[in-house]
Coordinates of C-alpha atoms in Angstrom, one line a residue:
Chain A
M1 CA -47.0 31.5 -48.6
D2 CA -48.7 30.9 -51.9
T3 CA -49.9 27.3 -51.8
T4 CA -49.9 27.0 -55.6
A5 CA -46.1 27.5 -55.7
R6 CA -45.1 23.9 -55.0
D7 CA -41.7 24.5 -56.4
G8 CA -42.5 21.7 -58.7
D9 CA -39.2 21.2 -60.6
F10 CA -36.8 22.6 -58.1
A11 CA -35.2 20.4 -55.4
I12 CA -33.6 23.4 -53.9
R13 CA -34.8 27.0 -53.9
V14 CA -32.9 29.7 -52.1
E15 CA -34.1 33.3 -51.9
G16 CA -32.3 36.3 -50.4
L17 CA -30.4 34.3 -47.8
H18 CA -28.5 36.4 -45.2
K19 CA -26.4 35.1 -42.3
S20 CA -24.0 37.1 -40.2
F21 CA -21.7 36.0 -37.3
G22 CA -21.3 39.2 -35.4
K23 CA -19.6 41.6 -37.8
V24 CA -18.7 38.9 -40.3
H25 CA -21.3 38.8 -43.1
A26 CA -21.0 35.2 -44.2
L27 CA -24.0 35.3 -46.6
R28 CA -25.2 38.6 -48.1
G29 CA -28.3 37.8 -50.1
I30 CA -27.9 34.5 -52.0
D31 CA -30.4 33.4 -54.5
F32 CA -30.3 30.2 -56.6
V33 CA -32.4 27.2 -57.6
V34 CA -31.4 23.7 -58.4
P35 CA -33.6 21.7 -60.8
R36 CA -34.5 18.3 -59.5
G37 CA -32.0 15.6 -60.6
S38 CA -29.3 18.1 -61.5
V39 CA -25.9 18.8 -60.0
L40 CA -25.0 22.3 -58.8
G41 CA -21.4 23.1 -58.2
V42 CA -20.8 25.9 -55.7
L43 CA -17.4 27.3 -56.3
G44 CA -15.5 29.7 -54.1
P45 CA -12.4 30.2 -52.1
N46 CA -12.1 29.5 -48.3
G47 CA -14.3 31.8 -46.4
A48 CA -16.5 32.7 -49.3
G49 CA -19.6 31.4 -47.5
K50 CA -20.0 28.0 -49.2
T51 CA -20.0 26.1 -46.0
T52 CA -22.3 28.5 -44.3
A53 CA -24.7 28.1 -47.2
V54 CA -24.6 24.3 -46.9
R55 CA -25.1 24.5 -43.1
V56 CA -28.2 26.7 -43.6
L57 CA -29.6 24.3 -46.3
T58 CA -29.0 21.3 -44.1
T59 CA -30.9 22.8 -41.1
L60 CA -27.8 23.2 -39.0
L61 CA -27.9 27.0 -38.9
P62 CA -30.9 29.3 -39.1
P63 CA -30.6 32.1 -41.6
D64 CA -31.0 35.7 -40.4
S65 CA -33.3 36.4 -43.3
G66 CA -34.4 35.0 -46.6
R67 CA -35.6 31.5 -47.0
A68 CA -34.6 28.1 -48.4
L69 CA -36.8 25.3 -49.5
I70 CA -35.6 21.7 -49.9
E71 CA -38.1 19.6 -51.9
G72 CA -40.7 22.2 -50.9
H73 CA -39.9 22.1 -47.2
D74 CA -38.7 25.2 -45.4
V75 CA -35.4 24.6 -43.7
V76 CA -36.4 26.5 -40.6
R77 CA -40.1 25.8 -40.2
D78 CA -40.1 22.2 -41.5
A79 CA -36.6 21.2 -40.5
A80 CA -37.5 17.6 -39.6
A81 CA -39.0 17.0 -43.1
V82 CA -35.9 18.5 -44.7
R83 CA -33.7 16.2 -42.7
R84 CA -35.6 13.2 -43.9
A85 CA -35.1 14.3 -47.5
I86 CA -31.4 15.2 -47.4
A87 CA -28.0 13.8 -46.7
L88 CA -24.8 15.7 -45.9
A89 CA -21.4 14.2 -46.8
G90 CA -18.0 15.2 -48.0
Q91 CA -15.5 15.4 -45.2
A92 CA -15.3 12.0 -43.6
T93 CA -17.1 13.3 -40.5
A94 CA -19.7 10.5 -40.2
I95 CA -17.1 7.9 -39.9
Q96 CA -16.1 6.5 -36.5
I97 CA -12.6 5.3 -37.4
E98 CA -12.4 2.8 -34.6
L99 CA -15.3 0.9 -36.0
T100 CA -15.5 -1.2 -39.2
G101 CA -17.1 0.0 -42.4
R102 CA -20.0 -2.3 -41.8
E103 CA -20.6 -1.1 -38.3
N104 CA -20.5 2.5 -39.5
L105 CA -23.2 1.8 -42.0
W106 CA -25.2 -0.1 -39.4
I107 CA -25.2 3.0 -37.2
M108 CA -26.2 5.4 -39.9
G109 CA -28.9 3.0 -41.1
R110 CA -30.4 2.7 -37.7
L111 CA -30.2 6.5 -37.1
H112 CA -32.2 6.8 -40.4
H113 CA -34.8 4.5 -38.7
L114 CA -34.4 1.6 -41.2
D115 CA -35.4 -1.8 -39.7
R116 CA -32.7 -4.4 -39.3
Q117 CA -33.5 -6.2 -42.5
D118 CA -33.3 -3.0 -44.6
V119 CA -30.1 -2.0 -42.9
R120 CA -28.5 -5.4 -43.9
V121 CA -29.7 -5.2 -47.5
R122 CA -28.7 -1.6 -48.0
T123 CA -25.3 -2.1 -46.3
A124 CA -24.5 -5.0 -48.6
E125 CA -25.6 -3.0 -51.6
L126 CA -23.6 0.1 -50.7
L127 CA -20.4 -1.8 -49.8
E128 CA -20.6 -3.4 -53.2
R129 CA -21.3 -0.2 -55.1
F130 CA -18.5 1.7 -53.4
E131 CA -16.0 -1.1 -53.7
L132 CA -15.6 -1.6 -50.0
V133 CA -16.6 -5.2 -49.7
D134 CA -13.1 -6.5 -48.9
A135 CA -12.6 -3.8 -46.3
A136 CA -16.0 -4.0 -44.8
D137 CA -15.0 -5.8 -41.6
R138 CA -11.8 -3.8 -41.0
P139 CA -11.7 -0.8 -38.7
A140 CA -12.0 2.4 -40.9
K141 CA -8.8 3.8 -39.5
S142 CA -7.0 1.3 -41.8
Y143 CA -8.7 2.8 -44.9
S144 CA -7.0 5.2 -47.4
G145 CA -8.3 8.7 -47.6
G146 CA -10.4 7.9 -50.6
M147 CA -11.9 4.8 -49.0
K148 CA -12.9 6.8 -45.9
R149 CA -14.6 9.4 -48.1
R150 CA -16.4 6.6 -50.0
L151 CA -17.5 5.0 -46.8
D152 CA -18.7 8.4 -45.6
L153 CA -20.7 8.9 -48.7
A154 CA -22.1 5.4 -48.5
A155 CA -23.1 6.1 -44.9
S156 CA -25.0 9.3 -46.0
L157 CA -26.8 7.2 -48.6
M158 CA -28.2 4.8 -46.1
G159 CA -31.3 6.9 -45.8
D160 CA -31.8 7.1 -49.6
P161 CA -31.8 10.9 -49.8
S162 CA -33.3 12.7 -52.7
V163 CA -31.0 15.7 -52.2
L164 CA -27.3 15.2 -51.4
F165 CA -25.0 17.9 -50.1
L166 CA -21.3 17.3 -50.7
D167 CA -19.1 19.7 -48.9
E168 CA -15.7 19.7 -50.6
P169 CA -15.8 15.9 -51.1
T170 CA -12.3 15.6 -52.6
S171 CA -10.3 18.2 -50.7
G172 CA -7.1 16.7 -49.4
L173 CA -7.4 13.5 -51.5
D174 CA -4.7 12.2 -53.8
P175 CA -5.5 12.2 -57.5
Y176 CA -6.4 8.5 -57.4
G177 CA -8.8 9.0 -54.5
R178 CA -10.3 12.0 -56.3
L179 CA -11.0 10.1 -59.5
G180 CA -12.7 7.4 -57.4
M181 CA -15.0 10.0 -55.7
W182 CA -15.8 11.6 -59.0
E183 CA -16.8 8.3 -60.4
V184 CA -19.3 7.5 -57.6
I185 CA -20.7 11.1 -57.6
R186 CA -21.2 10.8 -61.4
Q187 CA -23.1 7.5 -60.8
L188 CA -25.3 9.1 -58.2
A189 CA -26.1 12.0 -60.5
A190 CA -26.9 9.5 -63.3
Q191 CA -29.5 7.9 -61.0
G192 CA -31.3 11.2 -60.6
T193 CA -30.1 12.3 -57.1
T194 CA -30.1 16.1 -56.9
I195 CA -26.6 17.1 -55.7
L196 CA -25.2 20.3 -54.4
L197 CA -21.4 20.1 -54.4
T198 CA -19.1 22.7 -53.0
T199 CA -15.5 22.8 -54.2
Q200 CA -12.5 25.0 -54.7
Y201 CA -11.6 23.4 -57.9
L202 CA -13.0 24.5 -61.2
D203 CA -12.1 21.2 -62.9
E204 CA -14.1 19.4 -60.3
A205 CA -17.2 21.5 -60.9
D206 CA -16.4 21.2 -64.6
E207 CA -16.4 17.4 -64.4
L208 CA -19.5 17.0 -62.3
A209 CA -21.8 20.0 -62.3
D210 CA -24.6 20.8 -64.7
N211 CA -24.6 24.4 -63.4
I212 CA -22.1 26.4 -61.3
I213 CA -22.4 29.3 -59.0
V214 CA -19.4 31.2 -57.9
I215 CA -19.6 32.6 -54.4
E216 CA -17.3 35.3 -53.0
R217 CA -17.7 37.2 -49.8
G218 CA -21.2 35.8 -49.3
Q219 CA -22.6 36.8 -52.7
V220 CA -23.2 34.9 -55.9
I221 CA -20.9 36.7 -58.3
A222 CA -21.4 34.5 -61.4
Q223 CA -23.5 31.6 -62.4
G224 CA -24.0 29.5 -65.5
T225 CA -22.7 26.3 -67.0
S226 CA -19.1 25.6 -67.0
D227 CA -18.7 26.7 -70.6
Q228 CA -20.5 29.9 -69.9
L229 CA -18.1 30.7 -67.0
K230 CA -15.1 29.9 -69.1
D231 CA -16.3 32.1 -71.8
R232 CA -16.5 34.9 -69.3
V233 CA -12.8 34.3 -68.6
G234 CA -12.1 34.4 -72.3
G235 CA -11.9 30.6 -72.7
D236 CA -8.6 28.8 -73.3
V237 CA -5.3 30.6 -73.4
L238 CA -2.6 29.8 -75.8
E239 CA 0.9 30.4 -74.4
F240 CA 4.4 30.1 -75.7
T241 CA 7.9 31.4 -75.2
V242 CA 9.9 32.8 -78.1
V243 CA 13.4 31.4 -78.2
D244 CA 15.1 34.3 -80.0
R245 CA 14.4 37.7 -78.4
A246 CA 14.7 39.4 -81.8
L247 CA 11.7 37.5 -83.1
V248 CA 9.3 38.4 -80.4
A249 CA 7.7 41.2 -82.4
G250 CA 7.4 38.9 -85.4
A251 CA 5.7 36.2 -83.3
V252 CA 3.2 38.8 -82.0
A253 CA 2.4 39.8 -85.5
A254 CA 2.0 36.2 -86.6
V255 CA -0.5 35.3 -83.9
S256 CA -2.4 38.6 -83.9
G257 CA -5.7 38.2 -85.7
L258 CA -6.0 34.6 -84.7
T259 CA -8.8 35.8 -82.3
D260 CA -10.3 39.1 -81.4
A261 CA -8.2 39.3 -78.3
A262 CA -4.8 41.1 -78.5
P263 CA -1.8 39.0 -77.5
R264 CA -0.3 39.8 -74.1
V265 CA 3.5 40.0 -74.2
D266 CA 6.0 39.8 -71.4
P267 CA 9.2 41.1 -73.1
E268 CA 11.4 40.1 -70.1
S269 CA 10.6 36.3 -70.3
R270 CA 9.7 36.5 -74.0
R271 CA 6.4 34.9 -73.1
I272 CA 3.3 35.5 -75.3
A273 CA -0.3 34.7 -74.2
L274 CA -3.4 34.8 -76.3
Q275 CA -7.0 34.2 -75.3
V276 CA -8.5 31.9 -77.9
G277 CA -12.0 31.4 -76.5
N278 CA -13.6 28.0 -77.1
R279 CA -11.7 27.3 -80.4
G280 CA -8.6 26.1 -78.6
S281 CA -7.3 23.2 -80.7
Q282 CA -8.1 25.0 -83.9
A283 CA -6.3 28.0 -82.7
L284 CA -3.4 25.9 -81.6
V285 CA -3.0 24.3 -85.1
E286 CA -3.3 27.7 -86.8
A287 CA -0.8 29.3 -84.4
V288 CA 1.8 26.5 -85.1
R289 CA 1.3 27.0 -88.9
R290 CA 1.7 30.8 -88.7
L291 CA 4.7 30.7 -86.4
D292 CA 6.3 28.1 -88.6
A293 CA 5.7 30.3 -91.7
A294 CA 7.2 33.3 -89.9
R295 CA 10.2 31.0 -88.9
V296 CA 9.7 31.7 -85.2
E297 CA 11.1 29.0 -83.0
T298 CA 9.0 28.6 -79.8
D299 CA 9.3 26.8 -76.5
G300 CA 6.5 25.3 -74.4
L301 CA 3.7 26.1 -76.8
A302 CA 0.5 24.9 -75.1
L303 CA -3.1 25.6 -74.4
H304 CA -4.2 26.3 -70.9
R305 CA -7.6 25.8 -69.5
P306 CA -8.8 28.6 -67.3
S307 CA -8.4 27.9 -63.6
L308 CA -10.6 29.0 -60.8
D309 CA -8.3 31.9 -60.3
D310 CA -8.8 33.0 -63.9
V311 CA -12.6 32.9 -63.3
F312 CA -12.1 34.9 -60.2
L313 CA -9.9 37.3 -62.0
A314 CA -12.5 37.8 -64.7
V315 CA -15.5 38.2 -62.5
T316 CA -14.1 40.1 -59.6
G317 CA -11.1 41.9 -61.1
H318 CA -8.8 40.4 -58.4
A319 CA -7.3 37.1 -57.7
A320 CA -9.0 34.6 -55.4
E321 CA -8.0 35.0 -51.8
S322 CA -8.0 32.1 -49.5
G323 CA -6.9 31.5 -45.9
N324 CA -3.4 30.7 -47.2
G325 CA -3.0 33.7 -49.3
T326 CA -3.4 33.5 -53.0
T327 CA -3.2 30.1 -54.5
R328 CA -2.7 29.2 -58.1
G329 CA -3.2 26.2 -60.2
R330 CA -4.8 22.9 -59.4
G331 CA -4.2 20.0 -57.1
R332 CA -3.2 22.4 -54.4
K333 CA -3.9 21.3 -50.8
P334 CA -6.7 23.2 -49.2
G335 CA -5.7 25.0 -46.0
V336 CA -7.4 24.8 -42.7
R337 CA -10.8 26.5 -43.1
P338 CA -11.2 29.5 -40.9
A339 CA -14.0 29.4 -38.4
G340 CA -17.3 30.6 -39.7
D341 CA -16.5 29.8 -43.3
Chain B
M1 CA -45.0 34.9 -44.7
A2 CA -48.0 33.0 -43.4
A3 CA -47.2 30.6 -40.7
E4 CA -49.4 27.7 -41.7
T5 CA -47.8 24.8 -43.5
V6 CA -49.4 21.4 -43.9
P7 CA -46.9 18.9 -42.5
Q8 CA -46.9 15.9 -44.8
S9 CA -46.9 12.5 -43.1
S10 CA -45.4 13.9 -39.9
P11 CA -44.5 11.1 -37.5
S12 CA -46.8 10.8 -34.4
V13 CA -45.6 11.7 -31.0
M14 CA -45.5 8.0 -30.1
Q15 CA -43.3 7.3 -33.1
L16 CA -41.0 10.2 -32.2
A17 CA -40.7 8.8 -28.7
R18 CA -39.8 5.4 -30.0
W19 CA -37.2 6.9 -32.3
A20 CA -35.7 8.9 -29.4
V21 CA -35.2 5.7 -27.4
S22 CA -33.9 3.7 -30.3
D23 CA -31.6 6.5 -31.5
S24 CA -30.2 6.9 -27.9
L25 CA -29.5 3.1 -27.8
V26 CA -27.8 3.2 -31.2
M27 CA -25.6 6.0 -30.0
T28 CA -24.9 4.2 -26.7
R29 CA -23.9 1.1 -28.6
R30 CA -21.6 3.1 -30.9
N31 CA -19.9 4.8 -28.0
L32 CA -19.4 1.5 -26.1
L33 CA -18.0 -0.2 -29.2
V34 CA -15.5 2.6 -29.7
W35 CA -14.5 2.2 -26.0
L36 CA -14.0 -1.6 -26.4
R37 CA -12.0 -1.2 -29.6
V38 CA -9.4 1.1 -28.2
P39 CA -7.3 -0.7 -25.6
A40 CA -5.8 2.6 -24.4
Y41 CA -9.3 3.8 -23.4
I42 CA -9.9 0.7 -21.3
V43 CA -6.5 0.9 -19.7
F44 CA -7.0 4.6 -18.9
T45 CA -10.4 4.1 -17.3
V46 CA -9.4 1.1 -15.2
V47 CA -5.7 1.3 -14.6
Q48 CA -5.6 4.9 -13.3
P49 CA -8.1 4.2 -10.4
V50 CA -6.2 1.0 -9.6
I51 CA -3.0 3.0 -9.2
F52 CA -4.9 5.3 -6.8
V53 CA -6.0 2.4 -4.8
L54 CA -2.5 0.9 -4.5
L55 CA -0.9 4.3 -3.9
F56 CA -3.2 5.3 -1.0
R57 CA -3.5 1.8 0.4
Y58 CA 0.2 1.1 0.6
V59 CA 2.1 4.4 0.2
F60 CA 0.1 7.1 2.0
G61 CA -2.2 4.9 4.0
G62 CA 0.2 3.9 6.7
A63 CA 0.6 7.6 7.7
I64 CA -3.2 8.3 7.8
Q65 CA -4.9 7.6 11.2
V66 CA -8.5 6.5 11.2
A67 CA -10.5 4.9 14.0
N68 CA -13.0 2.8 12.0
Q69 CA -13.3 -0.9 11.9
G70 CA -11.0 -2.5 9.3
G71 CA -8.6 0.4 9.3
Y72 CA -7.7 2.8 6.5
V73 CA -8.5 0.6 3.5
N74 CA -12.2 0.5 4.6
F75 CA -12.1 4.3 5.0
L76 CA -10.4 4.7 1.7
M77 CA -12.4 2.6 -0.7
P78 CA -15.7 4.7 -0.8
G79 CA -13.5 7.8 -1.3
I80 CA -11.6 6.2 -4.2
I81 CA -14.8 5.0 -5.8
G82 CA -16.4 8.5 -5.6
Q83 CA -13.2 10.0 -7.0
T84 CA -13.2 7.4 -9.8
A85 CA -16.7 8.2 -10.8
A86 CA -15.9 11.9 -11.0
F87 CA -12.7 11.4 -12.9
A88 CA -14.3 9.0 -15.4
T89 CA -16.3 12.0 -16.7
F90 CA -13.1 13.4 -18.2
A91 CA -13.6 11.1 -21.1
T92 CA -17.1 12.5 -21.6
A93 CA -15.7 16.0 -22.0
I94 CA -12.9 14.8 -24.3
A95 CA -15.2 12.8 -26.6
L96 CA -17.8 15.6 -26.9
A97 CA -15.1 18.2 -27.6
Q98 CA -13.6 16.0 -30.3
E99 CA -17.0 15.3 -31.9
A100 CA -18.0 19.0 -31.8
K101 CA -14.7 20.1 -33.4
Q102 CA -14.5 17.4 -36.0
G103 CA -18.0 18.1 -37.3
V104 CA -19.4 14.8 -36.1
I105 CA -22.1 16.5 -34.1
D106 CA -23.1 18.7 -37.1
R107 CA -23.3 15.6 -39.2
L108 CA -25.5 13.8 -36.7
R109 CA -27.7 16.9 -36.4
S110 CA -28.4 16.8 -40.1
L111 CA -29.9 13.3 -39.8
P112 CA -33.5 12.6 -39.1
M113 CA -32.5 11.2 -35.7
A114 CA -33.7 12.5 -32.4
R115 CA -31.5 15.4 -31.4
S116 CA -31.5 14.4 -27.8
A117 CA -29.9 11.0 -28.7
V118 CA -26.3 12.3 -29.1
L119 CA -26.2 13.5 -25.5
A120 CA -28.3 10.7 -24.1
G121 CA -26.3 8.1 -25.8
R122 CA -23.1 9.6 -24.5
L123 CA -24.4 9.8 -20.9
I124 CA -25.8 6.2 -21.0
A125 CA -22.6 4.8 -22.5
D126 CA -20.4 6.7 -20.0
G127 CA -22.6 5.6 -17.2
I128 CA -22.2 2.0 -18.2
R129 CA -18.5 2.5 -18.5
M130 CA -18.4 4.1 -15.1
L131 CA -20.3 1.2 -13.6
V132 CA -17.8 -1.3 -15.0
T133 CA -14.9 0.7 -13.6
I134 CA -16.5 1.0 -10.2
L135 CA -17.0 -2.8 -10.1
V136 CA -13.4 -3.4 -11.1
I137 CA -12.3 -1.0 -8.3
V138 CA -14.5 -2.8 -5.7
G139 CA -12.9 -6.0 -6.8
V140 CA -9.4 -4.6 -6.5
G141 CA -10.4 -3.2 -3.1
Y142 CA -11.4 -6.7 -2.0
G143 CA -7.9 -7.9 -3.1
V144 CA -6.2 -5.3 -0.9
G145 CA -8.3 -6.0 2.2
F146 CA -11.5 -3.9 1.8
R147 CA -14.7 -5.4 3.1
F148 CA -18.3 -3.9 3.0
Q149 CA -19.4 -3.9 6.7
N150 CA -23.1 -3.1 6.3
G151 CA -24.7 -5.9 4.2
A152 CA -25.4 -6.4 0.5
P153 CA -28.3 -3.9 0.1
S154 CA -26.2 -1.1 1.5
A155 CA -23.3 -2.1 -0.7
I156 CA -25.6 -1.8 -3.7
A157 CA -26.9 1.5 -2.5
M158 CA -23.3 2.8 -2.2
I159 CA -22.6 1.8 -5.8
L160 CA -25.9 3.3 -6.9
L161 CA -25.1 6.6 -5.2
A162 CA -21.6 6.7 -6.8
E163 CA -23.2 6.1 -10.2
I164 CA -25.8 8.9 -9.7
F165 CA -23.0 11.2 -8.5
G166 CA -20.8 10.2 -11.6
V167 CA -23.6 10.7 -14.1
T168 CA -24.4 14.1 -12.5
I169 CA -20.7 15.1 -12.9
C170 CA -21.0 13.8 -16.5
C171 CA -23.4 16.7 -17.2
V172 CA -20.9 19.2 -16.0
S173 CA -18.1 17.5 -18.1
A174 CA -20.4 17.4 -21.1
F175 CA -21.0 21.1 -20.7
I176 CA -17.2 21.8 -20.4
G177 CA -16.4 19.6 -23.4
L178 CA -19.1 21.2 -25.6
A179 CA -18.4 24.7 -24.5
I180 CA -14.6 24.5 -24.9
K181 CA -14.8 22.3 -28.0
D182 CA -11.0 22.1 -28.2
E183 CA -9.4 18.8 -27.2
E184 CA -6.1 20.2 -26.0
S185 CA -7.8 22.8 -23.8
V186 CA -10.1 20.1 -22.4
Q187 CA -7.1 17.9 -21.7
A188 CA -5.7 20.8 -19.7
F189 CA -8.8 21.9 -18.0
G190 CA -11.2 19.0 -18.0
L191 CA -9.8 17.4 -14.8
I192 CA -8.2 20.2 -12.9
W193 CA -11.4 21.6 -11.4
L194 CA -12.1 18.1 -9.9
F195 CA -8.8 18.0 -8.0
P196 CA -9.6 20.5 -5.2
L197 CA -13.1 19.0 -5.0
T198 CA -12.0 15.4 -4.6
F199 CA -8.8 16.0 -2.6
V200 CA -10.1 18.7 -0.3
S201 CA -12.9 16.4 0.8
S202 CA -13.4 13.4 3.1
A203 CA -12.3 11.0 0.3
F204 CA -8.8 10.3 1.4
V205 CA -8.3 11.7 4.9
P206 CA -10.5 12.6 7.9
I207 CA -11.4 16.3 7.4
A208 CA -10.5 17.0 11.1
T209 CA -6.8 16.8 10.2
M210 CA -7.1 19.8 7.8
P211 CA -6.6 23.4 8.9
S212 CA -9.8 25.0 10.1
W213 CA -10.3 27.4 7.3
M214 CA -10.1 24.5 4.9
Q215 CA -12.5 22.4 7.0
A216 CA -15.2 25.0 6.4
F217 CA -15.0 24.3 2.6
A218 CA -14.3 20.5 2.9
N219 CA -17.2 19.9 5.2
N220 CA -19.8 21.6 3.1
Q221 CA -18.9 20.8 -0.5
P222 CA -20.8 18.1 -2.4
V223 CA -18.0 15.6 -2.9
T224 CA -17.6 15.3 0.8
L225 CA -21.3 14.9 1.4
V226 CA -21.6 12.2 -1.3
I227 CA -18.6 10.3 0.0
N228 CA -19.8 10.5 3.6
A229 CA -23.1 9.0 2.5
M230 CA -21.3 6.3 0.5
R231 CA -19.1 5.6 3.4
S232 CA -22.1 5.2 5.6
F233 CA -23.7 2.8 3.2
A234 CA -20.4 0.8 3.0
L235 CA -19.4 0.7 6.6
G236 CA -22.4 1.6 8.7
G237 CA -22.1 2.3 12.4
P238 CA -22.5 5.5 14.5
Q239 CA -19.2 6.8 13.3
F240 CA -20.6 7.4 9.8
P241 CA -24.2 8.5 10.1
L242 CA -26.2 8.3 6.9
F243 CA -28.2 11.4 7.7
P244 CA -28.1 14.2 6.9
A245 CA -25.3 13.4 4.5
L246 CA -27.6 11.4 2.1
W247 CA -30.2 14.2 1.9
E248 CA -27.7 16.9 1.6
S249 CA -25.8 15.1 -1.1
L250 CA -29.0 14.4 -3.1
V251 CA -30.0 18.0 -2.8
W252 CA -26.6 19.1 -4.1
L253 CA -26.7 16.6 -7.0
A254 CA -30.2 17.7 -7.9
G255 CA -29.0 21.3 -7.8
I256 CA -26.0 20.5 -10.1
L257 CA -28.2 18.7 -12.5
I258 CA -30.7 21.6 -12.6
V259 CA -28.0 24.0 -13.5
F260 CA -25.7 21.9 -15.7
A261 CA -28.1 19.7 -17.7
P262 CA -29.7 22.7 -19.4
L263 CA -26.3 24.3 -19.9
A264 CA -25.0 21.1 -21.5
V265 CA -28.1 20.9 -23.8
R266 CA -27.6 24.6 -24.8
A267 CA -23.9 24.1 -25.4
Y268 CA -24.8 21.0 -27.6
R269 CA -27.3 23.1 -29.6
R270 CA -24.6 25.7 -30.2
A271 CA -21.7 23.3 -30.7
S272 CA -20.6 23.3 -34.3

């Protein structure tokens, strides 16, 4: 290894990572870097290899080939140093639900080898920060889903990690719990913690991540900022239904030329869709004006943000597949993850 | 890639050893706290053996003929205590299977803690739990007429042997739990293998009453040897000679440990 390459600005550097389980190729040559202090969103359906990647990076699984460095430490040869630098959170797996929040934090603090005084100080600080002070001495099984995830995240922060791995931190949470998690993740990012976040939700990556990589079948199929990814999808989509069937052609004529894209028309449902790129609201106003001038009455005129499925459709040419078959839209419940994901 | 890396501020061997001990104690405390918080666990670990004591003392006991001093209850109690120690390891298998399946073990392995501490903390906590249960059973035994016949040091030696036996079986159960990793399967399988070993033994009846083909198994299997040695500690006398049962049982236990401790460690490394 070249000793001059200290990976100065990268908290995570991944090169040519391969991992197979028998005939299942979970990772087929993954490369990416995460600049220190930034948030990387790893987006992909169930079984894409997200969790395998996180398990390799957190020293739980040796890769078949390739290498991964966390803060300059090799995850295979210097696993102990990696473990001192990282924390893994997300699913509430660190929480012993029979024990109180405070006891759970005590355990994690001691396992991070903090002395008793530091454990006390840090516990008080994290309970405060994650709004768990009132619940601190109740068994965690009485907590809501969102509170459990926050406690889990607090537990992982006992060791003051410089790189934090969040594996689907909001899957299965209600919208309120989700917003709460987003808020604490945003705070952590603002304090300069490097975060790698896996998610099935584009809006989550959109909210939280500086950069996004899309993984499918063990390969990175797209990467960039959220805006760059959406541009690949064609940006926002303007959609409406024409009330009078006879006016469908007129409506198409009216909105043609709004953008470079041609309107897609479904004559059966009288639905018209038009990709409007990143000039969504402008296009919306212009479309309303033109349709009004053409005296076309519409129903449900709205702008749609691209979903993860749209990104998948754009970059792979097919819809995202998950363990539950094809899913669409947001806020869906994630299914049970197949083994070896 | 060149192999040399300069480890930065790597902890010393002494430091690592200190951490291994303190991490094991933290895990022990965690496991014991969980046990104390769930009344059902306490009830399960204590009430079930009490039921066995009452069942064999009062229901089956009258029909079982033994010749030793103090009658069947004295014969029975070392057997029940041995069986209780073995059955207590069921909880070890269940807990490890749950933790493996729910990702708890993965999560703990991503910490800078000693990797041995998860298994060590489990075995220590379960050993303590087992000791509490054994002491409760001894107390219940005294309530239904059991008396140690051979002095306090021998009584303590009997409890110690039961404990060594139980912790050895814990390694087998830990392996089963970590290898199967599925709570329902462990519920179904985790105890079944112990039934023939504990019942086709000298635990509850004199082996001489069994058919001869069964005696061949019963006389030579480890549970019988352990319980014979325990009975000798508890009751003494020429009827229950300590040797060679003690040596034979210790050899058996050492053999089981040599096989199953590494298997449990390997299953733990692979559990995820």
